[in-house]
mmCIF file of C-alpha atoms in Angstrom:
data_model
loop_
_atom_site.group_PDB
_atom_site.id
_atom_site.type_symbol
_atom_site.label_atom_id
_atom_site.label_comp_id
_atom_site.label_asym_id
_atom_site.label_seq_id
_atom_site.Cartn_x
_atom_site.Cartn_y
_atom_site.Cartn_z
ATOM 1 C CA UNK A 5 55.511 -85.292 -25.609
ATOM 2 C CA UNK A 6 57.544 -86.750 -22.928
ATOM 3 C CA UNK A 7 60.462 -84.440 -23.045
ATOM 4 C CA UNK A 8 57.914 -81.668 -22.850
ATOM 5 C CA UNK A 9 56.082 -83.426 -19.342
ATOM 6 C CA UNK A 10 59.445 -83.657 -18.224
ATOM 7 C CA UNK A 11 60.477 -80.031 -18.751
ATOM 8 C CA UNK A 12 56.969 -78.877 -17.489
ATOM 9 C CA UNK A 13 57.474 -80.570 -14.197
ATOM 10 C CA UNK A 14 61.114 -79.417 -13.381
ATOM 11 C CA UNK A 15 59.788 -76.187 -13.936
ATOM 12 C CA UNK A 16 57.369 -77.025 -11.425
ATOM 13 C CA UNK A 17 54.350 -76.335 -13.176
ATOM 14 C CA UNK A 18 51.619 -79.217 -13.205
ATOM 15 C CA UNK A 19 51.697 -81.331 -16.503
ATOM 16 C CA UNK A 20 48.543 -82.599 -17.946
ATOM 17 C CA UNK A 21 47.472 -84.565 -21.186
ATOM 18 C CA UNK A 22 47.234 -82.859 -24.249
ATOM 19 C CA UNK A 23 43.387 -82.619 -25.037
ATOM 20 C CA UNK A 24 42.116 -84.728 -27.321
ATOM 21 C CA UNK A 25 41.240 -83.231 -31.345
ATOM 22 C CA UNK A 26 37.798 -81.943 -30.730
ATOM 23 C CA UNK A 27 34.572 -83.286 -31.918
ATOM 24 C CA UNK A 28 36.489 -86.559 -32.945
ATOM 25 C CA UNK A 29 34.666 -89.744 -32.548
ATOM 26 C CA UNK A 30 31.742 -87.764 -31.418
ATOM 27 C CA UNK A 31 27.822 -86.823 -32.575
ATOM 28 C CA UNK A 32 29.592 -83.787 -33.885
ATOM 29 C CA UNK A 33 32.237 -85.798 -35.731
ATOM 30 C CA UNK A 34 29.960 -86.343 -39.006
ATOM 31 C CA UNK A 35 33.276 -87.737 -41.111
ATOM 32 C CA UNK A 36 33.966 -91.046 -38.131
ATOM 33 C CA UNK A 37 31.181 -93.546 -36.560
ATOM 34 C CA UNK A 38 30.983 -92.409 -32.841
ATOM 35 C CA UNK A 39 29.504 -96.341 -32.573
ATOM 36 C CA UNK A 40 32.500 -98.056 -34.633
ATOM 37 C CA UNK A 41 34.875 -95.734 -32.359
ATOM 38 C CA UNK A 42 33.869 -96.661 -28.735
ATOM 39 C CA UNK A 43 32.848 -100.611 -29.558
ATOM 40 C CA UNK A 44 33.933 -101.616 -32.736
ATOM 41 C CA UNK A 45 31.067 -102.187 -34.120
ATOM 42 C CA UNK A 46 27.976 -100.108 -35.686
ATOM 43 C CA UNK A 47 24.243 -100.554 -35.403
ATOM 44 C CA UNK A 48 24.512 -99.942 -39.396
ATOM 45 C CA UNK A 49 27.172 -102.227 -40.355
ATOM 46 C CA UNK A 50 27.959 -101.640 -43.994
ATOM 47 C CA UNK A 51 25.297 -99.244 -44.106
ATOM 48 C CA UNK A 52 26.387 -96.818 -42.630
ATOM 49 C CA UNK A 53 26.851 -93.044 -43.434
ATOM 50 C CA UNK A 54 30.208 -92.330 -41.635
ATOM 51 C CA UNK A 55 33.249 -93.902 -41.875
ATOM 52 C CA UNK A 56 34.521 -97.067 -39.758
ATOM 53 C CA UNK A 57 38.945 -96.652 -39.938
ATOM 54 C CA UNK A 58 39.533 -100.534 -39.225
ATOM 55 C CA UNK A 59 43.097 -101.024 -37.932
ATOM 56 C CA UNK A 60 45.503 -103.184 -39.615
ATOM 57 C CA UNK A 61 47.177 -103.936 -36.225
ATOM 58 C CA UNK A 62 45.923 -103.364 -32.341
ATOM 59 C CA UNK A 63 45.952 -104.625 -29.201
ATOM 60 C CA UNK A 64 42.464 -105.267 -28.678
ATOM 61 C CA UNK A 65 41.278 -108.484 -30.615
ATOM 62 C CA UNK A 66 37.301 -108.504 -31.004
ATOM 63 C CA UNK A 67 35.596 -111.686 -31.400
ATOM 64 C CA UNK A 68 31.973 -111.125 -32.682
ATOM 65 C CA UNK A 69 28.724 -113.141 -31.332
ATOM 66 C CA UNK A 70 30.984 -115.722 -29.517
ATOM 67 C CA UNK A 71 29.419 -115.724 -25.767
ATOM 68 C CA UNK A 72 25.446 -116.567 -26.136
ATOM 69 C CA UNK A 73 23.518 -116.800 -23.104
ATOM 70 C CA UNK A 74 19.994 -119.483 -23.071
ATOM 71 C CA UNK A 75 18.394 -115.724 -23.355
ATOM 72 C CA UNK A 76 20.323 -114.182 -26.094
ATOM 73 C CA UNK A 77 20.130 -117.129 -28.184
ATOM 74 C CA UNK A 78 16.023 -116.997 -28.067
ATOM 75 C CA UNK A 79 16.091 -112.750 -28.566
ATOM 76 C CA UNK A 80 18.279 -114.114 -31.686
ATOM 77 C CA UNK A 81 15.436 -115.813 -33.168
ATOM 78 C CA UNK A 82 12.791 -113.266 -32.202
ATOM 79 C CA UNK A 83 14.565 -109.656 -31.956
ATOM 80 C CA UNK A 84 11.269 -107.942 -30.860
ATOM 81 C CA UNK A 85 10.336 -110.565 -28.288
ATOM 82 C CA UNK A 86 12.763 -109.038 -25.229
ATOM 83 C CA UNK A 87 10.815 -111.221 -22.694
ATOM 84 C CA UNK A 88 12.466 -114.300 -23.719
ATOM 85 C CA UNK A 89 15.238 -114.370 -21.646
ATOM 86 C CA UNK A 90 12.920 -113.894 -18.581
ATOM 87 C CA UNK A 91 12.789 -117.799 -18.477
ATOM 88 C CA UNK A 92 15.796 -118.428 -17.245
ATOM 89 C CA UNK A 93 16.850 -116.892 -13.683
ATOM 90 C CA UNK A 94 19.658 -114.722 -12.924
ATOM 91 C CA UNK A 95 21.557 -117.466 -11.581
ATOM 92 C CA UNK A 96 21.220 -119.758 -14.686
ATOM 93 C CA UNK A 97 22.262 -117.002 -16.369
ATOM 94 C CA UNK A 98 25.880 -116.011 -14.277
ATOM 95 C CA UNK A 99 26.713 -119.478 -13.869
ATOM 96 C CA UNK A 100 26.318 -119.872 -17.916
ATOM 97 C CA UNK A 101 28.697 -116.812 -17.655
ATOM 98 C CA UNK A 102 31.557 -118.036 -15.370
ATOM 99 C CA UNK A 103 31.538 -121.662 -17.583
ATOM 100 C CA UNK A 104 32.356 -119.553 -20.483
ATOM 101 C CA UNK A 105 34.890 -117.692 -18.733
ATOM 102 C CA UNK A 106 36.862 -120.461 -17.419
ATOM 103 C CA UNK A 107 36.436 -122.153 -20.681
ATOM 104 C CA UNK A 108 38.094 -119.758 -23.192
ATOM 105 C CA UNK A 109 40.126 -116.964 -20.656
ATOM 106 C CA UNK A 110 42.742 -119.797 -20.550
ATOM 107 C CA UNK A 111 42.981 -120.464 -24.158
ATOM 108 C CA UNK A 112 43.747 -116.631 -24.897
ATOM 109 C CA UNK A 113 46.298 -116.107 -21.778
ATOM 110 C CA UNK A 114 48.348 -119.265 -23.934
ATOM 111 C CA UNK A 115 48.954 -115.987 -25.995
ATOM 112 C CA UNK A 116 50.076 -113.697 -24.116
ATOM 113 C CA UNK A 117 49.266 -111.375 -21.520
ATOM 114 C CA UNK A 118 45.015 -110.578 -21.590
ATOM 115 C CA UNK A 119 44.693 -106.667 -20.165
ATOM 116 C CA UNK A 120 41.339 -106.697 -20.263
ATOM 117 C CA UNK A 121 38.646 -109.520 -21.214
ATOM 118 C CA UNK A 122 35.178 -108.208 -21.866
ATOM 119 C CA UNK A 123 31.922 -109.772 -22.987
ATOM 120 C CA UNK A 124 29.341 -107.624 -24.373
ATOM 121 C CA UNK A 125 25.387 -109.047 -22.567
ATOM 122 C CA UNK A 126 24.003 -106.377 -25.065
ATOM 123 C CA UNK A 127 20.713 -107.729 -26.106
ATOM 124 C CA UNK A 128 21.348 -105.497 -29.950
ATOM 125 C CA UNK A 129 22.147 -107.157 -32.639
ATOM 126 C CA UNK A 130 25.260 -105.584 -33.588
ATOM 127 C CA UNK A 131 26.684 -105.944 -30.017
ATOM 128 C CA UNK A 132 25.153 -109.499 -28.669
ATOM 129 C CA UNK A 133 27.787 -112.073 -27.364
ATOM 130 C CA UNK A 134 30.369 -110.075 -28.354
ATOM 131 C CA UNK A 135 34.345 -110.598 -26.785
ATOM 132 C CA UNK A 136 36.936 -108.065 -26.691
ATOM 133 C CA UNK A 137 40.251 -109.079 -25.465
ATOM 134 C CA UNK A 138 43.047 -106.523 -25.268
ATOM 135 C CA UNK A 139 46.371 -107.864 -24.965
ATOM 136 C CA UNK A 140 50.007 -106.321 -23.575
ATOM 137 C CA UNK A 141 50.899 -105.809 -27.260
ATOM 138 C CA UNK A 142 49.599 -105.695 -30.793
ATOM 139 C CA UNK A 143 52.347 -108.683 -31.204
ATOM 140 C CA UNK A 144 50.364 -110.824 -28.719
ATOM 141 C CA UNK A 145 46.891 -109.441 -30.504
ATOM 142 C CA UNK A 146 48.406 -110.471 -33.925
ATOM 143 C CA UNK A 147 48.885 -114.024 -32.562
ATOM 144 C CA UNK A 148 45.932 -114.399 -31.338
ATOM 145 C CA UNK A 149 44.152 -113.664 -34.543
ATOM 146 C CA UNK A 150 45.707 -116.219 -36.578
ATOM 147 C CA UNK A 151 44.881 -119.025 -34.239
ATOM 148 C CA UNK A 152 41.535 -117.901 -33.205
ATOM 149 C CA UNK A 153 39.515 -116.782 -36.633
ATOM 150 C CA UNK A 154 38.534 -119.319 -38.385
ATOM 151 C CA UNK A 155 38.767 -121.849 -35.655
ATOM 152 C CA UNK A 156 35.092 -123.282 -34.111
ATOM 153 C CA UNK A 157 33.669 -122.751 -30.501
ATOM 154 C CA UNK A 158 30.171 -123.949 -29.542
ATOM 155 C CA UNK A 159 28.911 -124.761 -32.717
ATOM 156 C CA UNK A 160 30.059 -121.395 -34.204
ATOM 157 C CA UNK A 161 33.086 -120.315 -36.530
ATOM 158 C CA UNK A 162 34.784 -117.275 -34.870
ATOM 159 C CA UNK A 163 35.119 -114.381 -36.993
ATOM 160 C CA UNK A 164 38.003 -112.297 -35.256
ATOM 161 C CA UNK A 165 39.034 -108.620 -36.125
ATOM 162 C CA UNK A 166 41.258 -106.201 -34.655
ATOM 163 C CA UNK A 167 39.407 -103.329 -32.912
ATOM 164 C CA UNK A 168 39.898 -99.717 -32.436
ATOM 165 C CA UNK A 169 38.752 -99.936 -28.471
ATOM 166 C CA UNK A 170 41.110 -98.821 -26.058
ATOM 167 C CA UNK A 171 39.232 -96.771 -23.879
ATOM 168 C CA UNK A 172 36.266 -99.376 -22.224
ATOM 169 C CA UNK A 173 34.838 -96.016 -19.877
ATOM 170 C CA UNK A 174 33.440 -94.836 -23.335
ATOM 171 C CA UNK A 175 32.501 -98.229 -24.568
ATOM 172 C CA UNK A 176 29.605 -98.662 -21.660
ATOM 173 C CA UNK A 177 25.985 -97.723 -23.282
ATOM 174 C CA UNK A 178 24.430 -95.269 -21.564
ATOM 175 C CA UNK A 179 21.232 -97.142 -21.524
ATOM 176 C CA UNK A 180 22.592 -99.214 -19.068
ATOM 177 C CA UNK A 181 24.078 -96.998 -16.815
#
């Protein structure tokens, strides 16, 4: 694919990426779970209908449920009562946030080099608290999963996975947007 970018732009002709197999990790895809595809992780879990391709290897290390906000924890409890995380203010809330953050963004950089770090405020189930840290190489990610699942963070054992996630634009819900 690179030789033929090359060629294209001696030739002096604009070179663009190929386009990607159509209808793949889409509504229209009914073989692969649009859900599993853009966050690694389904509203149907094991029930599902389509099929979740878990990689043996990537560069994006998911660590489920690990970040729980004063609000989260309560809509745990109590998934139909949303108002409980009205008690705390948005303040309580971001500060919570940033002592997380400067708690465990260190311990992953002793990997390797973090790309991206991402924590999923997600109020569903299958997405609450979770962590998605993509590293420089599946190497790196590989690391990191031996000395992070299994191991205990506030209270909780980790339970760490590689994840198919590369692309975070289609990872956003479009509720919130």
């Amino acid at each position: 694919m690179l030789d033929q970018a090359e060629s294209q732009l001696e030739n002096g002709t604009t070179w663009h990426n190929p386009e990607p197999p159509e209808n793949v990790g889409t509504e229209k895809d009914r073989a692969n779970c649009p859900f599993y595809i853009k966050t690694g992780a389904c509203r149907f879990g094991d029930r599902c209908s389509r099929k979740h391709n878990y990689p043996s290897s990537s560069q994006t290390l998911l660590i489920r449920g690990m970040f729980i906000t004063f609000g989260m924890e309560q809509c745990k409890r109590d998934d139909y009562d949303t108002d409980a995380s009205l008690e705390y203010s948005e303040e309580e809330i971001y500060q919570q946030f940033l002592d997380f953050y400067e708690d465990v963004l260190p311990e992953f950089k002793n990997v390797g080099k973090v790309i991206q770090f991402k924590v999923s405020c997600n109020f569903e189930p299958h997405l609450r608290g979770n962590v998605y840290v993509q590293y420089q190489s599946e190497q790196e990610c590989q690391e990191a999963l031996a000395l992070f699942n299994g191991r205990w963070y506030a209270g909780r054992q980790l339970q760490c996975e590689f994840c198919p996630v590369t692309r975070w634009k289609t990872a956003i819900c479009g509720m919130s947007l």
